[in-house]
Amino acid sequence: MPQSIKKNAEDRMEKAIGSLKKELSSLRAGRAVPALLDRVQVEYYGAMTPVNQLANISTPDSRTLMIQPWDKSSMSAIEKAIMKSDLGLTPSNDGSMIRIMIPALTSERRSELVKMTRKFGEEAKVAIRNVRRDANDEIKKLEKNGISEDESRKYQEDIQKFTDKYISEVDKVLVAKEKEIMEV
């Protein structure tokens, strides 16, 4: 039973890292990647739908995103959604596709992106610590119902090792993203 608690905690911590990486991939670092539009939701026939489910997104060069909607009637909705997003991008519509030119990042925008990166990192660390707390609570419940205090302490130490490992992984991911953002 305690082994399954440890395994579940490790899996949840791994998912927190995956979620952080997904969030960070949607921050732009000066070059065009389709993941920039992952968080953009378009109101399409009354439902909020991700842009990548309404159109083909490609990058013909490092500074341009091309969006080809499968339904031409959704073009204006996609444009409005991109304009409303916090990405700071301006789409241009040529009738059959939407082009987004990715401008070079200013030093002010770079520092804003670094702050957002750190905020996402802190959220991931909080999620990992919450997993640790939940797992330790479950271990303590088991201590009352059958496992010894020494075993309980050993499992809690193992969970703390996982926590330390994944928090250092968050730090590594953040350092790499900040370096990418600050590249000129």
PDB file of C-alpha atoms in Angstrom:
ATOM      1  CA  MET A   1       0.000   0.000   0.000  1.00  0.00           C
ATOM      2  CA  PRO A   2       2.695   2.621   0.860  1.00  0.00           C
ATOM      3  CA  GLN A   3       4.479   1.706  -2.391  1.00  0.00           C
ATOM      4  CA  SER A   4       1.372   2.662  -4.388  1.00  0.00           C
ATOM      5  CA  ILE A   5       1.195   5.972  -2.503  1.00  0.00           C
ATOM      6  CA  LYS A   6       4.833   6.689  -3.423  1.00  0.00           C
ATOM      7  CA  LYS A   7       4.252   5.704  -7.051  1.00  0.00           C
ATOM      8  CA  ASN A   8       1.108   7.857  -7.275  1.00  0.00           C
ATOM      9  CA  ALA A   9       2.959  10.828  -5.761  1.00  0.00           C
ATOM     10  CA  GLU A  10       5.835  10.449  -8.212  1.00  0.00           C
ATOM     11  CA  ASP A  11       3.420  10.212 -11.158  1.00  0.00           C
ATOM     12  CA  ARG A  12       1.590  13.357 -10.054  1.00  0.00           C
ATOM     13  CA  MET A  13       4.883  15.241  -9.620  1.00  0.00           C
ATOM     14  CA  GLU A  14       5.921  14.142 -13.116  1.00  0.00           C
ATOM     15  CA  LYS A  15       2.613  15.490 -14.467  1.00  0.00           C
ATOM     16  CA  ALA A  16       3.283  18.835 -12.761  1.00  0.00           C
ATOM     17  CA  ILE A  17       6.596  19.051 -14.649  1.00  0.00           C
ATOM     18  CA  GLY A  18       4.831  18.142 -17.912  1.00  0.00           C
ATOM     19  CA  SER A  19       2.216  20.809 -17.293  1.00  0.00           C
ATOM     20  CA  LEU A  20       4.930  23.390 -16.624  1.00  0.00           C
ATOM     21  CA  LYS A  21       6.708  22.514 -19.870  1.00  0.00           C
ATOM     22  CA  LYS A  22       3.437  22.823 -21.797  1.00  0.00           C
ATOM     23  CA  GLU A  23       2.707  26.228 -20.242  1.00  0.00           C
ATOM     24  CA  LEU A  24       6.219  27.459 -21.000  1.00  0.00           C
ATOM     25  CA  SER A  25       6.035  26.297 -24.613  1.00  0.00           C
ATOM     26  CA  SER A  26       3.200  28.762 -25.154  1.00  0.00           C
ATOM     27  CA  LEU A  27       5.411  31.704 -24.119  1.00  0.00           C
ATOM     28  CA  ARG A  28       7.092  33.228 -27.097  1.00  0.00           C
ATOM     29  CA  ALA A  29      10.818  33.578 -27.126  1.00  0.00           C
ATOM     30  CA  GLY A  30      11.270  35.615 -30.294  1.00  0.00           C
ATOM     31  CA  ARG A  31      10.594  32.938 -32.874  1.00  0.00           C
ATOM     32  CA  ALA A  32       7.458  31.467 -34.336  1.00  0.00           C
ATOM     33  CA  VAL A  33       6.264  28.124 -33.019  1.00  0.00           C
ATOM     34  CA  PRO A  34       2.713  26.767 -33.334  1.00  0.00           C
ATOM     35  CA  ALA A  35       2.639  26.178 -29.556  1.00  0.00           C
ATOM     36  CA  LEU A  36       2.342  29.971 -29.125  1.00  0.00           C
ATOM     37  CA  LEU A  37      -1.332  29.647 -29.993  1.00  0.00           C
ATOM     38  CA  ASP A  38      -2.089  26.715 -27.654  1.00  0.00           C
ATOM     39  CA  ARG A  39      -3.812  28.922 -25.086  1.00  0.00           C
ATOM     40  CA  VAL A  40      -5.893  30.876 -27.639  1.00  0.00           C
ATOM     41  CA  GLN A  41      -9.566  29.912 -27.456  1.00  0.00           C
ATOM     42  CA  VAL A  42     -11.958  30.855 -30.286  1.00  0.00           C
ATOM     43  CA  GLU A  43     -15.696  31.202 -29.855  1.00  0.00           C
ATOM     44  CA  TYR A  44     -16.937  28.895 -32.591  1.00  0.00           C
ATOM     45  CA  TYR A  45     -20.675  28.205 -32.850  1.00  0.00           C
ATOM     46  CA  GLY A  46     -21.139  29.122 -29.197  1.00  0.00           C
ATOM     47  CA  ALA A  47     -18.362  26.923 -27.817  1.00  0.00           C
ATOM     48  CA  MET A  48     -14.827  27.920 -26.839  1.00  0.00           C
ATOM     49  CA  THR A  49     -12.517  25.906 -29.077  1.00  0.00           C
ATOM     50  CA  PRO A  50      -8.696  25.861 -29.290  1.00  0.00           C
ATOM     51  CA  VAL A  51      -7.334  27.428 -32.473  1.00  0.00           C
ATOM     52  CA  ASN A  52      -5.429  24.254 -33.387  1.00  0.00           C
ATOM     53  CA  GLN A  53      -8.770  22.403 -33.653  1.00  0.00           C
ATOM     54  CA  LEU A  54     -10.107  24.910 -36.187  1.00  0.00           C
ATOM     55  CA  ALA A  55      -7.119  25.414 -38.439  1.00  0.00           C
ATOM     56  CA  ASN A  56      -3.788  24.184 -39.689  1.00  0.00           C
ATOM     57  CA  ILE A  57      -0.952  26.159 -38.073  1.00  0.00           C
ATOM     58  CA  SER A  58       2.435  26.246 -39.776  1.00  0.00           C
ATOM     59  CA  THR A  59       5.694  28.207 -39.620  1.00  0.00           C
ATOM     60  CA  PRO A  60       7.053  29.034 -43.085  1.00  0.00           C
ATOM     61  CA  ASP A  61      10.001  30.856 -41.487  1.00  0.00           C
ATOM     62  CA  SER A  62      11.283  31.708 -38.013  1.00  0.00           C
ATOM     63  CA  ARG A  63       9.269  34.929 -37.715  1.00  0.00           C
ATOM     64  CA  THR A  64       5.923  33.991 -39.297  1.00  0.00           C
ATOM     65  CA  LEU A  65       2.953  31.867 -38.248  1.00  0.00           C
ATOM     66  CA  MET A  66       0.414  30.890 -40.899  1.00  0.00           C
ATOM     67  CA  ILE A  67      -3.077  29.818 -39.905  1.00  0.00           C
ATOM     68  CA  GLN A  68      -5.273  28.139 -42.525  1.00  0.00           C
ATOM     69  CA  PRO A  69      -8.794  27.672 -41.136  1.00  0.00           C
ATOM     70  CA  TRP A  70     -10.646  24.606 -42.340  1.00  0.00           C
ATOM     71  CA  ASP A  71     -13.869  26.629 -42.286  1.00  0.00           C
ATOM     72  CA  LYS A  72     -13.397  30.049 -43.925  1.00  0.00           C
ATOM     73  CA  SER A  73     -16.290  31.475 -41.897  1.00  0.00           C
ATOM     74  CA  SER A  74     -14.216  31.097 -38.727  1.00  0.00           C
ATOM     75  CA  MET A  75     -11.451  33.447 -39.900  1.00  0.00           C
ATOM     76  CA  SER A  76     -12.807  36.580 -38.229  1.00  0.00           C
ATOM     77  CA  ALA A  77     -13.430  34.702 -34.952  1.00  0.00           C
ATOM     78  CA  ILE A  78      -9.840  33.381 -35.001  1.00  0.00           C
ATOM     79  CA  GLU A  79      -8.518  36.891 -35.681  1.00  0.00           C
ATOM     80  CA  LYS A  80     -10.533  38.358 -32.800  1.00  0.00           C
ATOM     81  CA  ALA A  81      -9.369  35.624 -30.416  1.00  0.00           C
ATOM     82  CA  ILE A  82      -5.706  36.261 -31.276  1.00  0.00           C
ATOM     83  CA  MET A  83      -6.168  40.017 -30.811  1.00  0.00           C
ATOM     84  CA  LYS A  84      -7.845  39.488 -27.396  1.00  0.00           C
ATOM     85  CA  SER A  85      -5.156  37.071 -26.179  1.00  0.00           C
ATOM     86  CA  ASP A  86      -2.290  38.250 -23.979  1.00  0.00           C
ATOM     87  CA  LEU A  87       0.248  37.352 -26.668  1.00  0.00           C
ATOM     88  CA  GLY A  88       0.596  40.878 -28.062  1.00  0.00           C
ATOM     89  CA  LEU A  89       0.347  39.656 -31.668  1.00  0.00           C
ATOM     90  CA  THR A  90      -1.456  41.282 -34.581  1.00  0.00           C
ATOM     91  CA  PRO A  91      -2.855  38.938 -37.235  1.00  0.00           C
ATOM     92  CA  SER A  92      -3.280  39.923 -40.890  1.00  0.00           C
ATOM     93  CA  ASN A  93      -5.957  38.285 -42.999  1.00  0.00           C
ATOM     94  CA  ASP A  94      -5.489  37.832 -46.756  1.00  0.00           C
ATOM     95  CA  GLY A  95      -8.840  36.120 -47.371  1.00  0.00           C
ATOM     96  CA  SER A  96      -7.666  32.516 -47.332  1.00  0.00           C
ATOM     97  CA  MET A  97      -5.211  32.449 -44.435  1.00  0.00           C
ATOM     98  CA  ILE A  98      -4.112  34.461 -41.437  1.00  0.00           C
ATOM     99  CA  ARG A  99      -0.483  35.496 -41.102  1.00  0.00           C
ATOM    100  CA  ILE A 100       1.110  36.555 -37.850  1.00  0.00           C
ATOM    101  CA  MET A 101       4.486  38.247 -37.966  1.00  0.00           C
ATOM    102  CA  ILE A 102       6.419  37.674 -34.746  1.00  0.00           C
ATOM    103  CA  PRO A 103       8.225  40.918 -33.883  1.00  0.00           C
ATOM    104  CA  ALA A 104      11.603  40.892 -32.184  1.00  0.00           C
ATOM    105  CA  LEU A 105      11.275  41.006 -28.410  1.00  0.00           C
ATOM    106  CA  THR A 106      12.095  44.232 -26.606  1.00  0.00           C
ATOM    107  CA  SER A 107      14.056  44.100 -23.370  1.00  0.00           C
ATOM    108  CA  GLU A 108      10.901  45.187 -21.495  1.00  0.00           C
ATOM    109  CA  ARG A 109       8.872  42.351 -22.996  1.00  0.00           C
ATOM    110  CA  ARG A 110      11.687  39.894 -22.255  1.00  0.00           C
ATOM    111  CA  SER A 111      11.647  40.850 -18.576  1.00  0.00           C
ATOM    112  CA  GLU A 112       7.832  40.448 -18.517  1.00  0.00           C
ATOM    113  CA  LEU A 113       8.192  36.980 -20.031  1.00  0.00           C
ATOM    114  CA  VAL A 114      10.824  36.048 -17.440  1.00  0.00           C
ATOM    115  CA  LYS A 115       8.390  37.123 -14.690  1.00  0.00           C
ATOM    116  CA  MET A 116       5.641  34.995 -16.255  1.00  0.00           C
ATOM    117  CA  THR A 117       8.072  32.077 -16.491  1.00  0.00           C
ATOM    118  CA  ARG A 118       8.905  32.385 -12.803  1.00  0.00           C
ATOM    119  CA  LYS A 119       5.198  32.575 -11.942  1.00  0.00           C
ATOM    120  CA  PHE A 120       4.542  29.330 -13.839  1.00  0.00           C
ATOM    121  CA  GLY A 121       7.536  27.765 -12.086  1.00  0.00           C
ATOM    122  CA  GLU A 122       6.263  28.772  -8.667  1.00  0.00           C
ATOM    123  CA  GLU A 123       2.841  27.293  -9.481  1.00  0.00           C
ATOM    124  CA  ALA A 124       4.533  24.020 -10.444  1.00  0.00           C
ATOM    125  CA  LYS A 125       6.518  23.987  -7.193  1.00  0.00           C
ATOM    126  CA  VAL A 126       3.329  24.569  -5.195  1.00  0.00           C
ATOM    127  CA  ALA A 127       1.657  21.687  -7.053  1.00  0.00           C
ATOM    128  CA  ILE A 128       4.602  19.402  -6.236  1.00  0.00           C
ATOM    129  CA  ARG A 129       4.521  20.416  -2.566  1.00  0.00           C
ATOM    130  CA  ASN A 130       0.765  19.755  -2.467  1.00  0.00           C
ATOM    131  CA  VAL A 131       1.401  16.257  -3.813  1.00  0.00           C
ATOM    132  CA  ARG A 132       4.004  15.751  -1.075  1.00  0.00           C
ATOM    133  CA  ARG A 133       1.543  16.894   1.593  1.00  0.00           C
ATOM    134  CA  ASP A 134      -1.200  14.583   0.291  1.00  0.00           C
ATOM    135  CA  ALA A 135       1.141  11.589   0.145  1.00  0.00           C
ATOM    136  CA  ASN A 136       2.482  12.249   3.651  1.00  0.00           C
ATOM    137  CA  ASP A 137      -1.072  12.518   4.984  1.00  0.00           C
ATOM    138  CA  GLU A 138      -1.923   9.144   3.454  1.00  0.00           C
ATOM    139  CA  ILE A 139       1.229   7.596   4.965  1.00  0.00           C
ATOM    140  CA  LYS A 140       0.322   9.000   8.397  1.00  0.00           C
ATOM    141  CA  LYS A 141      -3.148   7.453   8.103  1.00  0.00           C
ATOM    142  CA  LEU A 142      -1.516   4.099   7.343  1.00  0.00           C
ATOM    143  CA  GLU A 143       0.704   4.532  10.405  1.00  0.00           C
ATOM    144  CA  LYS A 144      -2.425   4.492  12.557  1.00  0.00           C
ATOM    145  CA  ASN A 145      -3.695   1.369  10.771  1.00  0.00           C
ATOM    146  CA  GLY A 146      -0.748  -0.960  10.683  1.00  0.00           C
ATOM    147  CA  ILE A 147       2.674   0.245   9.519  1.00  0.00           C
ATOM    148  CA  SER A 148       5.341   1.132  12.071  1.00  0.00           C
ATOM    149  CA  GLU A 149       6.562   4.626  12.853  1.00  0.00           C
ATOM    150  CA  ASP A 150       9.971   3.792  11.368  1.00  0.00           C
ATOM    151  CA  GLU A 151       8.414   2.626   8.099  1.00  0.00           C
ATOM    152  CA  SER A 152       6.265   5.738   8.015  1.00  0.00           C
ATOM    153  CA  ARG A 153       9.311   7.959   8.486  1.00  0.00           C
ATOM    154  CA  LYS A 154      11.188   6.043   5.752  1.00  0.00           C
ATOM    155  CA  TYR A 155       8.341   6.504   3.263  1.00  0.00           C
ATOM    156  CA  GLN A 156       8.054  10.187   4.132  1.00  0.00           C
ATOM    157  CA  GLU A 157      11.798  10.591   3.543  1.00  0.00           C
ATOM    158  CA  ASP A 158      11.436   8.874   0.154  1.00  0.00           C
ATOM    159  CA  ILE A 159       8.598  11.230  -0.757  1.00  0.00           C
ATOM    160  CA  GLN A 160      10.752  14.183   0.298  1.00  0.00           C
ATOM    161  CA  LYS A 161      13.531  12.918  -1.998  1.00  0.00           C
ATOM    162  CA  PHE A 162      11.043  12.838  -4.897  1.00  0.00           C
ATOM    163  CA  THR A 163       9.928  16.352  -3.983  1.00  0.00           C
ATOM    164  CA  ASP A 164      13.503  17.665  -3.952  1.00  0.00           C
ATOM    165  CA  LYS A 165      14.231  15.952  -7.261  1.00  0.00           C
ATOM    166  CA  TYR A 166      11.203  17.429  -9.018  1.00  0.00           C
ATOM    167  CA  ILE A 167      11.671  20.903  -7.556  1.00  0.00           C
ATOM    168  CA  SER A 168      15.238  20.908  -8.885  1.00  0.00           C
ATOM    169  CA  GLU A 169      13.820  19.745 -12.240  1.00  0.00           C
ATOM    170  CA  VAL A 170      11.474  22.776 -12.198  1.00  0.00           C
ATOM    171  CA  ASP A 171      14.481  25.014 -11.547  1.00  0.00           C
ATOM    172  CA  LYS A 172      16.370  23.473 -14.494  1.00  0.00           C
ATOM    173  CA  VAL A 173      13.389  23.969 -16.816  1.00  0.00           C
ATOM    174  CA  LEU A 174      13.044  27.598 -15.673  1.00  0.00           C
ATOM    175  CA  VAL A 175      16.731  28.357 -16.177  1.00  0.00           C
ATOM    176  CA  ALA A 176      16.610  26.932 -19.709  1.00  0.00           C
ATOM    177  CA  LYS A 177      13.470  28.927 -20.608  1.00  0.00           C
ATOM    178  CA  GLU A 178      14.847  32.153 -19.133  1.00  0.00           C
ATOM    179  CA  LYS A 179      18.052  31.678 -21.115  1.00  0.00           C
ATOM    180  CA  GLU A 180      15.984  31.122 -24.277  1.00  0.00           C
ATOM    181  CA  ILE A 181      13.934  34.272 -23.601  1.00  0.00           C
ATOM    182  CA  MET A 182      16.960  36.450 -22.891  1.00  0.00           C
ATOM    183  CA  GLU A 183      18.772  35.355 -26.085  1.00  0.00           C
ATOM    184  CA  VAL A 184      18.987  38.239 -28.532  1.00  0.00           C
TER     185      VAL A 184
END
